[in-house]
mmCIF file of C-alpha atoms in Angstrom:
data_model
loop_
_atom_site.group_PDB
_atom_site.id
_atom_site.type_symbol
_atom_site.label_atom_id
_atom_site.label_comp_id
_atom_site.label_asym_id
_atom_site.label_seq_id
_atom_site.Cartn_x
_atom_site.Cartn_y
_atom_site.Cartn_z
ATOM 1 C CA MET A 1 -2.443 5.832 20.690
ATOM 2 C CA LYS A 2 -2.724 6.478 17.185
ATOM 3 C CA LYS A 3 -4.326 3.938 14.646
ATOM 4 C CA VAL A 4 -3.390 3.288 11.146
ATOM 5 C CA LEU A 5 -5.456 0.684 8.487
ATOM 6 C CA PHE A 6 -3.362 -0.647 5.538
ATOM 7 C CA TYR A 7 -5.760 -1.294 3.092
ATOM 8 C CA GLY A 8 -3.976 -3.688 0.036
ATOM 9 C CA ASP A 9 -3.769 -7.078 -2.020
ATOM 10 C CA SER A 10 -2.123 -10.493 -1.525
ATOM 11 C CA ASN A 11 1.126 -8.754 0.073
ATOM 12 C CA THR A 12 -0.643 -7.113 2.443
ATOM 13 C CA TYR A 13 -2.761 -10.357 3.788
ATOM 14 C CA GLY A 14 0.503 -12.575 3.367
ATOM 15 C CA PHE A 15 0.039 -14.488 0.616
ATOM 16 C CA ASP A 16 2.479 -17.672 0.572
ATOM 17 C CA PRO A 17 2.797 -19.195 -2.966
ATOM 18 C CA ARG A 18 4.265 -22.444 -1.622
ATOM 19 C CA GLY A 19 2.003 -25.190 -2.534
ATOM 20 C CA MET A 20 -0.459 -26.315 -4.879
ATOM 21 C CA MET A 21 -3.228 -23.956 -3.490
ATOM 22 C CA GLY A 22 -0.945 -21.174 -2.096
ATOM 23 C CA GLY A 23 -1.519 -20.523 1.377
ATOM 24 C CA ARG A 24 -0.822 -17.484 3.893
ATOM 25 C CA LEU A 25 2.368 -17.062 5.768
ATOM 26 C CA PRO A 26 2.027 -17.425 9.641
ATOM 27 C CA ALA A 27 1.063 -14.010 11.725
ATOM 28 C CA SER A 28 5.002 -13.948 13.000
ATOM 29 C CA GLU A 29 6.424 -13.625 9.214
ATOM 30 C CA ARG A 30 3.400 -11.143 7.850
ATOM 31 C CA TRP A 31 4.751 -7.851 7.925
ATOM 32 C CA THR A 32 1.448 -6.058 9.137
ATOM 33 C CA ASP A 33 2.035 -8.225 12.346
ATOM 34 C CA ILE A 34 5.696 -7.834 12.580
ATOM 35 C CA LEU A 35 5.020 -3.697 12.353
ATOM 36 C CA ALA A 36 2.216 -4.034 14.834
ATOM 37 C CA SER A 37 4.796 -5.414 17.298
ATOM 38 C CA LYS A 38 7.188 -2.986 16.414
ATOM 39 C CA VAL A 39 5.046 0.466 16.784
ATOM 40 C CA TYR A 40 2.552 -0.930 19.660
ATOM 41 C CA GLU A 41 3.669 1.602 22.018
ATOM 42 C CA ASP A 42 2.522 4.458 19.720
ATOM 43 C CA TRP A 43 0.311 2.881 16.875
ATOM 44 C CA ARG A 44 -2.576 0.511 16.657
ATOM 45 C CA VAL A 45 -2.069 -1.420 13.365
ATOM 46 C CA PHE A 46 -5.075 -2.488 11.149
ATOM 47 C CA ALA A 47 -5.194 -4.725 7.937
ATOM 48 C CA ASP A 48 -7.298 -5.653 5.018
ATOM 49 C CA GLY A 49 -5.367 -7.364 2.549
ATOM 50 C CA MET A 50 -6.989 -9.401 -0.097
ATOM 51 C CA ASN A 51 -5.779 -11.691 -2.981
ATOM 52 C CA GLY A 52 -6.647 -10.508 -6.056
ATOM 53 C CA ARG A 53 -7.556 -7.032 -4.896
ATOM 54 C CA VAL A 54 -7.266 -4.287 -7.515
ATOM 55 C CA ILE A 55 -7.997 -0.720 -7.098
ATOM 56 C CA PRO A 56 -11.888 -0.081 -6.004
ATOM 57 C CA ASP A 57 -13.787 1.224 -8.844
ATOM 58 C CA ASN A 58 -17.472 -0.378 -8.450
ATOM 59 C CA PRO A 59 -20.245 0.118 -6.147
ATOM 60 C CA TYR A 60 -19.436 -3.427 -4.221
ATOM 61 C CA SER A 61 -15.958 -3.064 -3.614
ATOM 62 C CA LEU A 62 -16.055 0.679 -2.656
ATOM 63 C CA LEU A 63 -18.984 -0.292 -0.196
ATOM 64 C CA SER A 64 -17.042 -3.329 1.398
ATOM 65 C CA LEU A 65 -14.190 -0.435 1.559
ATOM 66 C CA ASP A 66 -16.660 1.939 3.440
ATOM 67 C CA LYS A 67 -17.319 -0.589 5.725
ATOM 68 C CA THR A 68 -13.911 -1.456 6.690
ATOM 69 C CA VAL A 69 -12.994 1.865 7.464
ATOM 70 C CA LEU A 70 -16.247 2.405 9.342
ATOM 71 C CA GLU A 71 -15.390 -0.551 11.615
ATOM 72 C CA ASN A 72 -11.749 1.026 12.236
ATOM 73 C CA SER A 73 -12.954 4.643 12.631
ATOM 74 C CA PRO A 74 -11.488 7.041 13.797
ATOM 75 C CA LEU A 75 -8.453 6.454 11.933
ATOM 76 C CA ASP A 76 -5.370 8.709 11.777
ATOM 77 C CA LEU A 77 -3.804 7.218 8.811
ATOM 78 C CA PHE A 78 -5.148 5.246 6.199
ATOM 79 C CA ALA A 79 -2.750 3.683 3.783
ATOM 80 C CA VAL A 80 -3.489 1.740 0.722
ATOM 81 C CA MET A 81 -0.959 -0.249 -1.611
ATOM 82 C CA LEU A 82 -2.496 -1.506 -4.574
ATOM 83 C CA GLY A 83 -2.013 -1.463 -8.553
ATOM 84 C CA THR A 84 -0.198 -5.071 -8.966
ATOM 85 C CA ASN A 85 -3.004 -6.898 -9.786
ATOM 86 C CA ASP A 86 -4.625 -4.460 -12.323
ATOM 87 C CA LEU A 87 -1.440 -4.229 -14.105
ATOM 88 C CA ILE A 88 -0.957 -8.156 -14.100
ATOM 89 C CA SER A 89 -4.229 -8.928 -15.120
ATOM 90 C CA MET A 90 -3.896 -6.436 -18.271
ATOM 91 C CA SER A 91 -3.316 -7.854 -21.624
ATOM 92 C CA LEU A 92 -1.245 -4.939 -22.267
ATOM 93 C CA PRO A 93 -0.473 -3.345 -19.032
ATOM 94 C CA ASP A 94 -0.816 0.347 -19.110
ATOM 95 C CA ALA A 95 0.516 2.220 -15.976
ATOM 96 C CA GLU A 96 -1.430 5.490 -17.184
ATOM 97 C CA THR A 97 -4.846 3.696 -17.294
ATOM 98 C CA VAL A 98 -3.989 2.458 -13.824
ATOM 99 C CA ALA A 99 -2.662 5.447 -12.312
ATOM 100 C CA THR A 100 -5.942 7.311 -13.388
ATOM 101 C CA LYS A 101 -7.888 4.673 -11.418
ATOM 102 C CA MET A 102 -5.473 5.076 -8.380
ATOM 103 C CA ARG A 103 -6.605 9.194 -8.788
ATOM 104 C CA ASP A 104 -9.899 8.408 -8.765
ATOM 105 C CA PHE A 105 -10.112 6.305 -6.038
ATOM 106 C CA ILE A 106 -7.956 8.394 -4.185
ATOM 107 C CA GLU A 107 -9.847 11.891 -4.640
ATOM 108 C CA ARG A 108 -13.139 9.556 -3.801
ATOM 109 C CA GLN A 109 -11.733 8.486 -0.265
ATOM 110 C CA LEU A 110 -10.493 12.296 0.423
ATOM 111 C CA GLU A 111 -13.930 13.512 -0.188
ATOM 112 C CA ARG A 112 -14.767 11.519 3.204
ATOM 113 C CA THR A 113 -15.814 13.695 5.944
ATOM 114 C CA GLU A 114 -12.871 12.301 7.927
ATOM 115 C CA PHE A 115 -10.392 13.139 5.508
ATOM 116 C CA ILE A 116 -11.993 16.684 4.630
ATOM 117 C CA ASP A 117 -11.922 17.469 8.605
ATOM 118 C CA ASN A 118 -8.046 16.618 8.665
ATOM 119 C CA LYS A 119 -9.050 13.813 11.051
ATOM 120 C CA THR A 120 -7.199 11.344 8.974
ATOM 121 C CA GLY A 121 -4.275 11.393 6.955
ATOM 122 C CA PHE A 122 -3.587 9.153 3.801
ATOM 123 C CA LEU A 123 -0.299 7.439 3.049
ATOM 124 C CA LEU A 124 0.063 6.306 -0.993
ATOM 125 C CA ILE A 125 2.220 3.217 -1.300
ATOM 126 C CA ALA A 126 4.002 2.315 -4.363
ATOM 127 C CA PRO A 127 3.942 -1.645 -4.654
ATOM 128 C CA PRO A 128 7.191 -3.636 -4.774
ATOM 129 C CA ARG A 129 9.088 -4.460 -7.687
ATOM 130 C CA ILE A 130 7.999 -7.415 -9.905
ATOM 131 C CA LEU A 131 10.573 -10.004 -10.671
ATOM 132 C CA PRO A 132 10.002 -11.346 -14.272
ATOM 133 C CA HIS A 133 11.836 -14.539 -14.105
ATOM 134 C CA MET A 134 11.973 -14.655 -17.956
ATOM 135 C CA ASP A 135 8.174 -14.661 -17.995
ATOM 136 C CA GLU A 136 7.353 -11.920 -21.147
ATOM 137 C CA ASN A 137 3.978 -10.851 -19.418
ATOM 138 C CA LEU A 138 5.514 -9.912 -16.206
ATOM 139 C CA GLU A 139 8.604 -8.244 -17.724
ATOM 140 C CA GLU A 140 6.085 -6.082 -19.644
ATOM 141 C CA ALA A 141 4.205 -5.496 -16.351
ATOM 142 C CA GLU A 142 7.343 -4.398 -14.032
ATOM 143 C CA ALA A 143 8.456 -2.065 -17.405
ATOM 144 C CA GLN A 144 5.217 -0.403 -16.438
ATOM 145 C CA ARG A 145 5.196 -0.748 -12.421
ATOM 146 C CA LYS A 146 8.090 1.606 -12.646
ATOM 147 C CA ARG A 147 6.188 3.881 -14.598
ATOM 148 C CA PHE A 148 3.328 3.527 -12.560
ATOM 149 C CA SER A 149 5.458 4.290 -9.270
ATOM 150 C CA ALA A 150 6.166 7.592 -11.000
ATOM 151 C CA GLU A 151 2.876 8.471 -11.551
ATOM 152 C CA LEU A 152 1.704 7.633 -8.004
ATOM 153 C CA ASP A 153 4.650 9.843 -6.793
ATOM 154 C CA ILE A 154 3.042 12.654 -9.014
ATOM 155 C CA ILE A 155 -0.335 12.129 -7.775
ATOM 156 C CA ALA A 156 0.510 12.358 -4.030
ATOM 157 C CA GLN A 157 2.427 15.481 -4.431
ATOM 158 C CA GLU A 158 -0.381 17.072 -6.479
ATOM 159 C CA VAL A 159 -3.393 16.236 -4.006
ATOM 160 C CA GLY A 160 -1.070 16.447 -0.926
ATOM 161 C CA ILE A 161 -0.773 13.025 0.867
ATOM 162 C CA PHE A 162 1.906 11.005 1.977
ATOM 163 C CA PHE A 163 3.834 9.170 -0.272
ATOM 164 C CA ALA A 164 6.310 6.246 0.027
ATOM 165 C CA ASP A 165 8.019 3.839 -2.583
ATOM 166 C CA ALA A 166 8.129 0.150 -1.476
ATOM 167 C CA SER A 167 9.921 -0.334 -4.974
ATOM 168 C CA GLU A 168 12.730 1.314 -3.893
ATOM 169 C CA TRP A 169 13.096 -1.161 -0.810
ATOM 170 C CA ASP A 170 15.551 -4.320 -1.071
ATOM 171 C CA LEU A 171 12.608 -6.728 -0.444
ATOM 172 C CA GLU A 172 13.233 -10.169 -1.498
ATOM 173 C CA MET A 173 10.555 -11.925 -3.233
ATOM 174 C CA SER A 174 8.912 -15.418 -3.685
ATOM 175 C CA PHE A 175 9.906 -17.870 -6.726
ATOM 176 C CA ASP A 176 6.920 -16.168 -8.474
ATOM 177 C CA GLY A 177 8.345 -12.618 -8.854
ATOM 178 C CA VAL A 178 5.116 -11.215 -7.435
ATOM 179 C CA HIS A 179 4.850 -11.621 -3.815
ATOM 180 C CA MET A 180 7.460 -11.078 -1.133
ATOM 181 C CA ASN A 181 8.770 -14.038 1.019
ATOM 182 C CA ALA A 182 9.132 -14.151 4.651
ATOM 183 C CA ASP A 183 12.045 -11.904 4.228
ATOM 184 C CA GLY A 184 10.796 -9.580 2.133
ATOM 185 C CA HIS A 185 7.990 -9.092 4.606
ATOM 186 C CA ARG A 186 10.338 -8.792 7.680
ATOM 187 C CA VAL A 187 12.071 -5.502 5.412
ATOM 188 C CA PHE A 188 8.919 -4.213 4.470
ATOM 189 C CA ALA A 189 7.856 -4.117 8.310
ATOM 190 C CA ASP A 190 11.098 -2.378 9.545
ATOM 191 C CA LYS A 191 10.809 0.554 6.689
ATOM 192 C CA MET A 192 7.066 1.110 7.464
ATOM 193 C CA ALA A 193 8.047 1.135 10.992
ATOM 194 C CA ASP A 194 10.561 3.800 10.359
ATOM 195 C CA ILE A 195 7.505 5.769 8.333
ATOM 196 C CA LEU A 196 5.334 5.557 11.072
ATOM 197 C CA GLN A 197 7.702 6.787 13.965
ATOM 198 C CA ASN A 198 8.544 9.547 11.944
ATOM 199 C CA ILE A 199 5.600 10.681 10.174
ATOM 200 C CA ASP A 200 4.021 13.674 11.200
ATOM 201 C CA LEU A 201 0.762 14.355 10.443
ATOM 202 C CA THR A 202 1.101 18.049 11.053
ATOM 203 C CA GLN A 203 3.537 19.239 8.655
ATOM 204 C CA GLU A 204 2.860 20.307 5.160
ATOM 205 C CA ARG A 205 5.491 19.032 3.548
ATOM 206 C CA HIS A 206 8.848 16.983 4.508
ATOM 207 C CA GLU A 207 10.883 14.035 3.670
ATOM 208 C CA VAL A 208 11.806 11.141 6.428
ATOM 209 C CA ASP A 209 15.123 9.598 5.640
ATOM 210 C CA ASP A 210 14.654 8.641 2.148
ATOM 211 C CA TYR A 211 10.918 8.291 2.263
ATOM 212 C CA VAL A 212 9.628 11.221 0.507
ATOM 213 C CA CYS A 213 6.272 12.340 2.101
ATOM 214 C CA ALA A 214 3.567 15.172 1.358
ATOM 215 C CA HIS A 215 0.829 16.201 3.441
ATOM 216 C CA LEU A 216 -0.791 19.623 2.428
ATOM 217 C CA ALA A 217 -2.940 21.241 4.723
#
């Protein structure tokens, strides 16, 4: 049975913005748990989602990631979906800056032994779209998010990893415009199940339905 680890932010955690302090969607409504039930015959699904997580670029966050990877190894696929918090936390959101940060992160991960030995595939997921809801800061973040997705596509092709653009999926978002609601999680799980069921870690480059994936040996 193959193993995949999804590493992400609050949309991987399953954050529910309803209520004064927010909360977490029940397991039955989180895309990671829904996905696990869909692909249980072929894949074991592990998830590390944390509210507010940005692309790791400091010793503490990178060490924490290394620990998570080690605890779940050996992995057949490592998947990351980050970048939204990096954009919305910037006074002037800049896609190129965040994309450079992601490239550094990916290259660092690909230097790990399990990736060098082709034991682990890498799936880069561009985050869901942001719905501004008349918020000027989020409007600029969404404009840059579109550029960010395009940059991630280029990076994936250049370094030879799988790529999926979740912003192209019809995902329902919560009232805050940043977090998926329960229906969004369900659709996300369906899309990701299709990818996992059709992904071929041995092929160099291929397309899976409308998801462009690259894996260069």
